Short mmCIF file of C-alpha atoms in Angstrom, two decimals:
data_model
loop_
_atom_site.label_atom_id
_atom_site.label_comp_id
_atom_site.label_asym_id
_atom_site.label_seq_id
_atom_site.Cartn_x
_atom_site.Cartn_y
_atom_site.Cartn_z
CA MET G 1 -131.04 26.94 14.30
CA LEU G 2 -130.08 27.93 13.84
CA THR G 3 -127.93 32.18 13.87
CA LYS G 4 -125.88 32.24 15.24
CA ARG G 5 -125.09 35.75 15.18
CA ARG G 6 -122.18 37.58 16.77
CA ARG G 7 -120.62 35.50 19.46
CA ALA G 8 -118.92 37.43 22.23
CA ALA G 9 -116.62 35.76 24.68
CA VAL G 10 -116.53 38.92 26.74
CA ALA G 11 -120.32 38.88 27.01
CA ALA G 12 -120.25 35.27 28.12
CA VAL G 13 -117.77 36.11 30.86
CA ALA G 14 -119.95 39.03 31.91
CA LEU G 15 -122.99 36.78 32.11
CA ALA G 16 -121.09 34.27 34.20
CA GLY G 17 -120.17 37.07 36.55
CA ALA G 18 -123.78 38.18 36.80
CA LEU G 19 -124.86 34.67 37.61
CA LEU G 20 -122.20 34.35 40.28
CA ALA G 21 -123.40 37.60 41.84
CA THR G 22 -126.95 36.28 41.77
CA SER G 23 -125.97 33.06 43.49
CA CYS G 24 -124.27 35.10 46.18
CA GLY G 25 -127.51 36.95 46.87
CA SER G 26 -126.72 40.32 45.29
CA SER G 27 -128.74 40.82 42.14
CA ASP G 28 -130.70 43.74 40.82
CA GLY G 29 -131.96 41.63 37.93
CA GLY G 30 -135.67 41.70 38.65
CA SER G 31 -137.43 45.03 38.18
CA SER G 32 -140.93 44.78 39.60
CA ASP G 33 -141.71 48.52 39.51
CA GLY G 34 -143.54 48.14 36.20
CA ARG G 35 -141.41 50.93 34.70
CA THR G 36 -138.70 48.83 33.04
CA LEU G 37 -138.85 46.10 30.43
CA ARG G 38 -135.69 43.98 30.48
CA LEU G 39 -135.15 42.61 26.97
CA TRP G 40 -132.52 40.19 25.71
CA HIS G 41 -131.89 39.23 22.11
CA TYR G 42 -128.93 38.23 19.98
CA GLU G 43 -129.66 39.83 16.61
CA GLY G 44 -126.92 42.04 15.18
CA PRO G 45 -127.81 45.74 14.89
CA ASP G 46 -127.58 45.63 11.08
CA SER G 47 -129.70 42.50 10.69
CA ALA G 48 -133.32 42.87 9.58
CA MET G 49 -134.54 41.79 13.01
CA GLY G 50 -132.09 44.07 14.80
CA VAL G 51 -133.27 47.08 12.81
CA ALA G 52 -136.96 46.21 13.23
CA TRP G 53 -136.71 45.55 16.95
CA LYS G 54 -134.81 48.78 17.54
CA GLU G 55 -137.77 50.56 15.98
CA ALA G 56 -140.13 48.43 18.07
CA ILE G 57 -138.37 49.66 21.22
CA LYS G 58 -139.01 53.27 20.15
CA GLU G 59 -142.64 52.46 19.42
CA PHE G 60 -143.02 50.68 22.76
CA GLU G 61 -141.60 53.58 24.76
CA ALA G 62 -143.82 56.00 22.85
CA GLN G 63 -146.89 53.93 23.72
CA HIS G 64 -145.79 53.51 27.35
CA PRO G 65 -144.81 56.95 28.70
CA GLY G 66 -142.41 56.65 31.61
CA VAL G 67 -141.49 53.05 30.81
CA LYS G 68 -137.98 52.28 29.53
CA VAL G 69 -136.66 49.27 27.70
CA LYS G 70 -133.41 48.00 29.13
CA PHE G 71 -131.98 46.09 26.17
CA GLU G 72 -129.04 43.73 26.60
CA GLU G 73 -127.47 42.15 23.51
CA LYS G 74 -126.44 38.55 24.11
CA GLY G 75 -124.70 35.95 21.96
CA PHE G 76 -126.62 33.05 20.43
CA GLU G 77 -124.24 30.46 21.87
CA GLN G 78 -124.25 32.27 25.21
CA ILE G 79 -128.01 32.05 25.63
CA GLN G 80 -128.11 28.53 24.16
CA LYS G 81 -125.75 27.22 26.83
CA THR G 82 -126.81 29.23 29.87
CA ALA G 83 -130.58 29.75 29.55
CA PRO G 84 -131.65 27.07 32.07
CA MET G 85 -129.30 28.50 34.69
CA VAL G 86 -130.30 32.11 33.98
CA LEU G 87 -134.02 31.37 34.06
CA ASN G 88 -133.61 29.65 37.41
CA SER G 89 -131.98 32.77 38.85
CA ASN G 90 -133.08 36.28 39.82
CA ASP G 91 -131.39 37.58 36.67
CA ALA G 92 -134.09 36.38 34.27
CA PRO G 93 -135.24 39.14 31.90
CA ASP G 94 -138.87 39.97 31.21
CA LEU G 95 -138.60 38.97 27.56
CA MET G 96 -135.93 37.14 25.62
CA GLU G 97 -135.24 35.69 22.20
CA TYR G 98 -134.64 31.97 22.33
CA ASN G 99 -133.98 29.18 19.88
CA LYS G 100 -136.94 27.07 18.84
CA GLY G 101 -137.27 23.29 18.76
CA ASN G 102 -137.55 20.30 21.07
CA ALA G 103 -134.01 20.56 22.42
CA THR G 104 -134.26 24.25 23.30
CA ALA G 105 -137.62 25.97 23.85
CA GLY G 106 -139.26 22.57 24.21
CA LEU G 107 -136.84 21.55 26.93
CA LEU G 108 -137.33 24.82 28.84
CA SER G 109 -141.11 24.48 28.63
CA LYS G 110 -140.89 20.92 29.96
CA GLN G 111 -138.73 22.17 32.84
CA GLY G 112 -141.37 24.75 33.76
CA LEU G 113 -139.12 27.72 33.01
CA LEU G 114 -141.35 29.45 30.45
CA THR G 115 -144.72 31.19 30.73
CA ASP G 116 -147.69 29.59 28.98
CA LEU G 117 -148.65 32.27 26.44
CA THR G 118 -151.81 30.55 25.17
CA PRO G 119 -154.27 33.00 26.81
CA GLU G 120 -152.43 36.02 25.39
CA VAL G 121 -152.11 34.42 21.95
CA THR G 122 -155.87 33.99 21.81
CA ARG G 123 -156.73 37.35 23.39
CA ARG G 124 -154.44 39.36 21.14
CA GLY G 125 -155.10 37.40 17.95
CA TRP G 126 -151.52 36.27 17.41
CA ASP G 127 -152.80 32.86 16.33
CA LYS G 128 -154.43 34.58 13.33
CA LYS G 129 -151.05 35.92 12.20
CA ILE G 130 -148.90 32.88 12.97
CA THR G 131 -150.04 29.89 10.94
CA GLY G 132 -148.86 26.78 9.11
CA GLY G 133 -145.28 25.59 9.55
CA VAL G 134 -144.37 28.80 11.38
CA ARG G 135 -146.84 27.91 14.14
CA THR G 136 -145.31 24.44 14.59
CA ILE G 137 -142.35 25.78 16.55
CA SER G 138 -144.52 27.91 18.87
CA ARG G 139 -146.37 25.09 20.65
CA TYR G 140 -145.02 22.28 22.85
CA ASP G 141 -146.68 19.35 24.55
CA ALA G 142 -145.99 18.05 28.07
CA ASN G 143 -142.86 16.24 26.82
CA GLY G 144 -141.49 19.39 25.18
CA VAL G 145 -142.19 18.13 21.65
CA MET G 146 -143.14 20.87 19.20
CA GLY G 147 -146.25 21.02 17.06
CA SER G 148 -149.05 20.71 19.62
CA GLY G 149 -149.94 21.71 23.15
CA LYS G 150 -149.53 25.14 24.72
CA TRP G 151 -147.94 28.23 23.18
CA TYR G 152 -144.60 28.88 24.85
CA GLY G 153 -143.09 31.14 22.20
CA VAL G 154 -144.07 33.64 19.54
CA PRO G 155 -142.04 34.19 16.34
CA ASP G 156 -142.50 37.47 14.48
CA TYR G 157 -140.47 36.38 11.46
CA ALA G 158 -139.65 33.25 9.53
CA GLU G 159 -136.33 31.98 8.21
CA TYR G 160 -134.89 29.51 5.76
CA THR G 161 -131.57 28.56 4.24
CA MET G 162 -130.34 29.33 0.74
CA VAL G 163 -127.20 29.56 -1.32
CA PHE G 164 -125.61 33.01 -1.18
CA TYR G 165 -123.23 33.48 -4.09
CA ASN G 166 -120.77 36.11 -5.28
CA LYS G 167 -122.00 37.06 -8.75
CA ASP G 168 -118.82 38.95 -9.55
CA LEU G 169 -116.61 35.91 -8.88
CA PHE G 170 -118.96 33.64 -10.81
CA LYS G 171 -118.84 36.06 -13.74
CA LYS G 172 -115.05 36.39 -13.52
CA TYR G 173 -114.62 32.64 -14.03
CA GLY G 174 -117.42 32.25 -16.55
CA ILE G 175 -119.75 30.31 -14.25
CA ALA G 176 -123.54 30.55 -14.58
CA GLN G 177 -125.88 30.33 -11.60
CA PRO G 178 -126.25 26.59 -10.89
CA THR G 179 -129.71 25.14 -11.40
CA SER G 180 -128.82 21.52 -10.58
CA VAL G 181 -126.50 19.65 -8.24
CA ASP G 182 -124.31 18.71 -11.22
CA GLU G 183 -123.97 22.37 -12.18
CA LEU G 184 -123.18 23.31 -8.57
CA THR G 185 -120.51 20.60 -8.44
CA ALA G 186 -119.05 21.77 -11.77
CA ALA G 187 -118.92 25.35 -10.44
CA MET G 188 -117.07 24.24 -7.32
CA ASP G 189 -114.63 22.22 -9.45
CA THR G 190 -113.85 25.36 -11.45
CA PHE G 191 -113.14 27.37 -8.33
CA VAL G 192 -110.88 24.64 -6.93
CA ARG G 193 -108.88 24.63 -10.18
CA LYS G 194 -108.42 28.38 -9.72
CA GLY G 195 -107.07 27.83 -6.21
CA ILE G 196 -110.25 28.99 -4.46
CA THR G 197 -112.06 27.04 -1.75
CA PRO G 198 -115.66 27.53 -2.91
CA LEU G 199 -117.70 26.92 0.25
CA ALA G 200 -117.47 29.20 3.27
CA ASN G 201 -117.67 26.87 6.25
CA ALA G 202 -117.58 26.85 10.05
CA GLY G 203 -116.91 23.52 11.72
CA ALA G 204 -117.05 24.84 15.26
CA GLU G 205 -120.66 25.99 14.95
CA TYR G 206 -123.82 25.34 12.99
CA VAL G 207 -122.70 25.98 9.40
CA ALA G 208 -121.02 22.61 8.74
CA GLN G 209 -123.86 20.50 10.11
CA GLN G 210 -126.35 22.45 8.04
CA TYR G 211 -124.46 21.65 4.82
CA LEU G 212 -124.68 18.00 5.76
CA TYR G 213 -128.35 18.13 6.72
CA GLN G 214 -129.20 19.83 3.42
CA LEU G 215 -127.47 17.03 1.54
CA ALA G 216 -129.63 14.54 3.44
CA LEU G 217 -132.77 16.58 2.76
CA SER G 218 -132.09 16.46 -0.97
CA LYS G 219 -132.73 12.69 -0.76
CA ALA G 220 -135.58 12.85 1.78
CA ASP G 221 -139.31 13.54 1.95
CA ARG G 222 -141.76 14.93 4.53
CA SER G 223 -142.29 11.60 6.28
CA TRP G 224 -138.51 11.34 6.75
CA VAL G 225 -138.46 14.80 8.35
CA ASP G 226 -141.44 14.02 10.59
CA SER G 227 -139.78 10.82 11.80
CA TYR G 228 -136.56 12.65 12.61
CA GLU G 229 -137.97 15.85 14.09
CA LEU G 230 -141.34 14.79 15.53
CA TYR G 231 -140.71 11.08 16.31
CA LYS G 232 -143.42 9.93 13.89
CA GLY G 233 -141.49 6.80 13.03
CA ARG G 234 -137.98 5.45 13.51
CA THR G 235 -134.95 7.40 12.36
CA ASP G 236 -132.16 5.29 10.84
CA PHE G 237 -128.94 7.24 10.40
CA HIS G 238 -127.65 4.57 8.05
CA ASP G 239 -130.51 5.03 5.59
CA ALA G 240 -129.95 6.25 2.04
CA ALA G 241 -130.41 9.96 2.81
CA TRP G 242 -128.04 10.18 5.80
CA THR G 243 -125.49 7.91 4.13
CA TYR G 244 -125.47 10.06 0.99
CA ALA G 245 -125.06 13.17 3.12
CA ALA G 246 -122.13 11.91 5.19
CA GLU G 247 -120.30 10.36 2.25
CA THR G 248 -120.82 13.37 0.01
CA PHE G 249 -119.73 15.81 2.71
CA ALA G 250 -116.54 13.81 3.34
CA ASP G 251 -115.93 13.66 -0.42
CA TRP G 252 -116.37 17.42 -0.72
CA VAL G 253 -113.68 17.93 1.90
CA LYS G 254 -111.32 15.65 -0.07
CA LYS G 255 -112.07 17.52 -3.30
CA GLY G 256 -111.32 20.88 -1.68
CA TYR G 257 -114.84 22.27 -1.79
CA ILE G 258 -114.69 22.59 2.01
CA GLY G 259 -111.46 23.67 3.68
CA LYS G 260 -109.92 21.22 6.13
CA LYS G 261 -108.81 24.17 8.25
CA SER G 262 -112.43 25.28 8.67
CA THR G 263 -112.93 22.78 11.49
CA GLY G 264 -112.22 25.40 14.16
CA LEU G 265 -114.02 28.32 12.53
CA LYS G 266 -117.19 29.97 13.86
CA ALA G 267 -120.24 31.09 11.88
CA GLU G 268 -118.99 34.66 12.05
CA ASP G 269 -115.80 33.56 10.29
CA ALA G 270 -117.79 31.95 7.50
CA GLY G 271 -119.93 35.05 7.03
CA VAL G 272 -116.90 37.36 7.00
CA SER G 273 -115.17 35.11 4.46
CA PHE G 274 -118.12 35.63 2.13
CA ILE G 275 -118.32 39.37 2.85
CA GLN G 276 -114.61 39.78 2.08
CA GLY G 277 -114.98 37.97 -1.25
CA LYS G 278 -112.72 35.10 -0.22
CA SER G 279 -115.40 32.41 -0.48
CA PRO G 280 -117.75 32.61 -3.48
CA ILE G 281 -120.50 30.47 -1.89
CA LEU G 282 -122.12 30.32 1.54
CA PHE G 283 -125.07 28.07 2.30
CA SER G 284 -126.77 29.57 5.31
CA GLY G 285 -129.86 31.33 6.54
CA SER G 286 -131.90 34.40 5.75
CA TRP G 287 -130.66 35.88 9.04
CA TRP G 288 -127.49 36.94 7.15
CA TYR G 289 -129.42 38.87 4.53
CA GLY G 290 -129.51 42.28 6.19
CA ARG G 291 -125.83 42.17 7.03
CA PHE G 292 -124.81 41.15 3.53
CA LYS G 293 -126.97 43.94 2.15
CA ALA G 294 -125.14 46.41 4.38
CA GLU G 295 -121.57 45.12 4.04
CA ASN G 296 -121.07 43.32 0.72
CA THR G 297 -119.16 45.45 -1.78
CA PHE G 298 -119.77 43.14 -4.75
CA ASP G 299 -122.77 41.99 -6.73
CA TRP G 300 -124.38 39.00 -5.04
CA GLY G 301 -127.52 36.93 -5.16
CA THR G 302 -129.28 33.92 -3.73
CA PHE G 303 -130.92 30.73 -4.92
CA LEU G 304 -132.52 27.72 -3.28
CA TRP G 305 -130.46 24.53 -2.98
CA PRO G 306 -130.83 22.88 -6.41
CA GLY G 307 -132.52 19.53 -6.78
CA SER G 308 -134.25 19.53 -3.41
CA ASN G 309 -137.87 20.05 -2.39
CA LEU G 310 -136.82 20.50 1.24
CA THR G 311 -134.50 22.92 2.97
CA LEU G 312 -133.74 24.01 6.50
CA GLY G 313 -136.19 26.57 7.81
CA SER G 314 -139.10 27.34 10.10
CA GLY G 315 -140.62 30.17 11.98
CA GLY G 316 -137.91 32.40 13.38
CA ASN G 317 -136.51 32.32 16.88
CA LEU G 318 -139.06 32.82 19.59
CA TRP G 319 -140.02 35.57 21.95
CA VAL G 320 -140.34 33.73 25.25
CA VAL G 321 -141.41 35.11 28.60
CA PRO G 322 -139.55 33.53 31.51
CA LYS G 323 -141.76 32.02 34.20
CA GLY G 324 -140.18 34.32 36.75
CA ALA G 325 -140.43 37.50 34.68
CA GLU G 326 -141.49 40.50 36.77
CA ASN G 327 -143.20 42.53 34.03
CA LYS G 328 -145.11 40.07 31.89
CA GLU G 329 -147.78 42.50 30.67
CA LEU G 330 -145.06 44.78 29.30
CA ALA G 331 -143.48 41.78 27.59
CA TYR G 332 -146.81 40.90 25.95
CA ASP G 333 -147.21 44.49 24.75
CA PHE G 334 -143.75 44.43 23.17
CA ILE G 335 -144.47 41.17 21.32
CA ASP G 336 -147.70 42.73 20.06
CA ILE G 337 -145.78 45.69 18.64
CA THR G 338 -143.29 43.45 16.81
CA LEU G 339 -146.29 41.81 15.10
CA SER G 340 -147.78 45.16 14.03
CA LYS G 341 -147.91 46.09 10.33
CA LYS G 342 -145.43 48.95 10.85
CA ILE G 343 -142.70 46.73 12.30
CA GLN G 344 -143.49 43.79 10.03
CA ASN G 345 -143.25 45.95 6.90
CA LEU G 346 -139.94 47.40 8.11
CA LEU G 347 -138.60 43.92 8.82
CA GLY G 348 -139.54 42.84 5.29
CA ASN G 349 -137.84 45.78 3.58
CA GLN G 350 -134.70 45.20 5.65
CA GLY G 351 -134.35 41.66 4.29
CA GLY G 352 -136.23 39.67 6.91
CA VAL G 353 -139.11 37.29 6.26
CA PRO G 354 -142.11 38.81 8.05
CA VAL G 355 -145.11 36.75 9.16
CA ALA G 356 -147.70 39.53 9.07
CA ALA G 357 -146.55 42.21 6.62
CA ASP G 358 -148.51 43.93 3.89
CA PRO G 359 -146.97 42.43 0.72
CA ALA G 360 -147.45 45.68 -1.19
CA ALA G 361 -145.43 47.55 1.44
CA VAL G 362 -142.27 45.51 0.78
CA THR G 363 -140.61 47.31 -2.11
CA ASP G 364 -136.91 46.33 -1.99
CA PRO G 365 -136.28 44.01 -5.01
CA ARG G 366 -133.95 41.60 -3.21
CA ALA G 367 -136.28 41.50 -0.20
CA LYS G 368 -139.24 40.72 -2.45
CA ALA G 369 -137.28 37.82 -4.00
CA LEU G 370 -136.34 36.56 -0.54
CA ILE G 371 -139.97 36.55 0.59
CA ALA G 372 -141.13 34.99 -2.71
CA ASP G 373 -138.71 32.08 -2.28
CA PHE G 374 -139.92 31.57 1.27
CA ASN G 375 -143.55 31.60 0.16
CA SER G 376 -142.67 29.03 -2.50
CA LEU G 377 -141.05 26.77 0.08
CA SER G 378 -143.83 27.21 2.58
CA GLY G 379 -146.46 26.59 -0.06
CA LYS G 380 -145.02 23.19 -0.91
CA ASP G 381 -144.38 22.24 2.73
CA GLY G 382 -140.66 22.51 2.14
CA LEU G 383 -139.46 23.74 5.55
CA ALA G 384 -137.58 20.91 7.26
CA PHE G 385 -136.52 22.59 10.53
CA TYR G 386 -132.90 22.15 11.74
CA PRO G 387 -130.68 19.12 12.45
CA ASP G 388 -129.96 19.90 16.11
CA TRP G 389 -133.60 20.20 17.18
CA PRO G 390 -134.78 16.67 17.97
CA VAL G 391 -133.02 15.96 21.26
CA ALA G 392 -131.31 17.93 24.01
CA GLY G 393 -127.56 18.23 23.60
CA PHE G 394 -127.62 17.14 19.96
CA TYR G 395 -126.19 20.44 18.72
CA ASP G 396 -122.89 19.79 20.50
CA VAL G 397 -122.82 16.20 19.22
CA LEU G 398 -123.32 17.39 15.64
CA VAL G 399 -120.57 19.99 16.00
CA SER G 400 -117.98 17.59 17.42
CA GLU G 401 -118.81 14.69 15.09
CA THR G 402 -118.94 16.84 11.95
CA GLN G 403 -115.56 18.29 12.88
CA LYS G 404 -114.22 14.75 12.76
CA LEU G 405 -115.56 14.34 9.22
CA ILE G 406 -113.74 17.52 8.20
CA THR G 407 -110.43 16.41 9.69
CA GLY G 408 -110.86 12.88 8.35
CA SER G 409 -110.45 11.36 11.81
CA GLU G 410 -113.82 9.61 11.49
CA LYS G 411 -115.30 7.69 8.56
CA PRO G 412 -118.87 8.43 7.39
CA GLY G 413 -120.19 5.13 8.75
CA ASP G 414 -118.75 5.74 12.21
CA TYR G 415 -120.02 9.32 12.11
CA LEU G 416 -123.55 8.11 11.46
CA SER G 417 -123.31 5.50 14.21
CA ALA G 418 -122.27 8.20 16.68
CA LEU G 419 -125.27 10.32 15.70
CA GLN G 420 -127.59 7.33 16.03
CA LYS G 421 -126.35 6.61 19.54
CA ALA G 422 -126.80 10.21 20.73
CA TYR G 423 -130.19 10.57 19.05
CA ASP G 424 -131.61 7.31 20.42
CA LYS G 425 -130.44 8.23 23.91
CA GLY G 426 -132.29 11.55 23.78
CA VAL G 427 -135.59 10.58 22.16
CA PRO G 428 -138.41 10.72 24.74
CA LYS G 429 -139.52 7.28 25.87
CA THR G 430 -143.26 6.70 25.47
#
């Protein structure tokens, strides 16, 4: 999903300019001298991944004398929307972070834009470190459907969603940590009575659709998820789970749990609202953890969505090697370093969810709780991926349709019909 991180309009304009230059025949994008690794990712510098990968760059350059890493920070939305065009140009990097799932990495693999990493995965033993549900998002079949086939991406962390809450605000209004949906609803009612909109939201990006998907997941099971995400059965958007989700979400807007003005907000706005103490609750992903640790000035905590065995989550975003990358061996070496104990342990202590850390080396109390909750979810097969994954273009459909639920311009039934139409159109025909 996923995020997701700092969106930069200026960076998007710069990328567009680079692409224009490439199309005009003047690009210095490819570096085939074997002395430069061009790396793109969109993790903020204070995120767990950003901190760990900065250290990985130092480690890489130390292990490769004379080789430099040319790192370029990109925006999540920027790469999401422009990757096919970039990877078809001379500006493709040697290694880049990319979103996982059928509609993203799966689509690029189907289009022949990514390198098959299977030989390296086997040779370097990455398949011994990446297992279970985390492995699902690494492999794609000939139709770009995740879960089987060749390895086209390698995650070095995992992620999942949770409720972040402002303990100081909860304490101020005499509210205990909710352990059930009824208690969560009662807490939000209390905040509304105090003139506070309880849920930080972002209708213009992924946050709003993830609230809605979590509501559906609270009424779903694994077979429901497999039908939706992996096409192992028919998905009916008017079933009990989706109907409950859409109707409850719309009701929460009416009750003031979700601000009507949040329809145009970005994920960054939602995160900042929580950081500034304006919104007492944010349901989002572990990717925020490092930033909240660095910037929150109040006591805060996390808990899993109450009353649900499933939540959004998976292996983290993928390291992918573009088909046209000039320095693939260097890219493989960098991936290997990010999966080393040193970097994995650092990632864990910074608030990430490592896939190959030494548990005893993670000492930060909040980080240990974060990893323990993930292990609990993973152990009960509770990772349900993300709502935008199944079909290409579905992310934009979810954004625009969920915005209509927030504004009240579309009823829940019509919302679900619109999702059904877009989903059915995109599902691969067999």
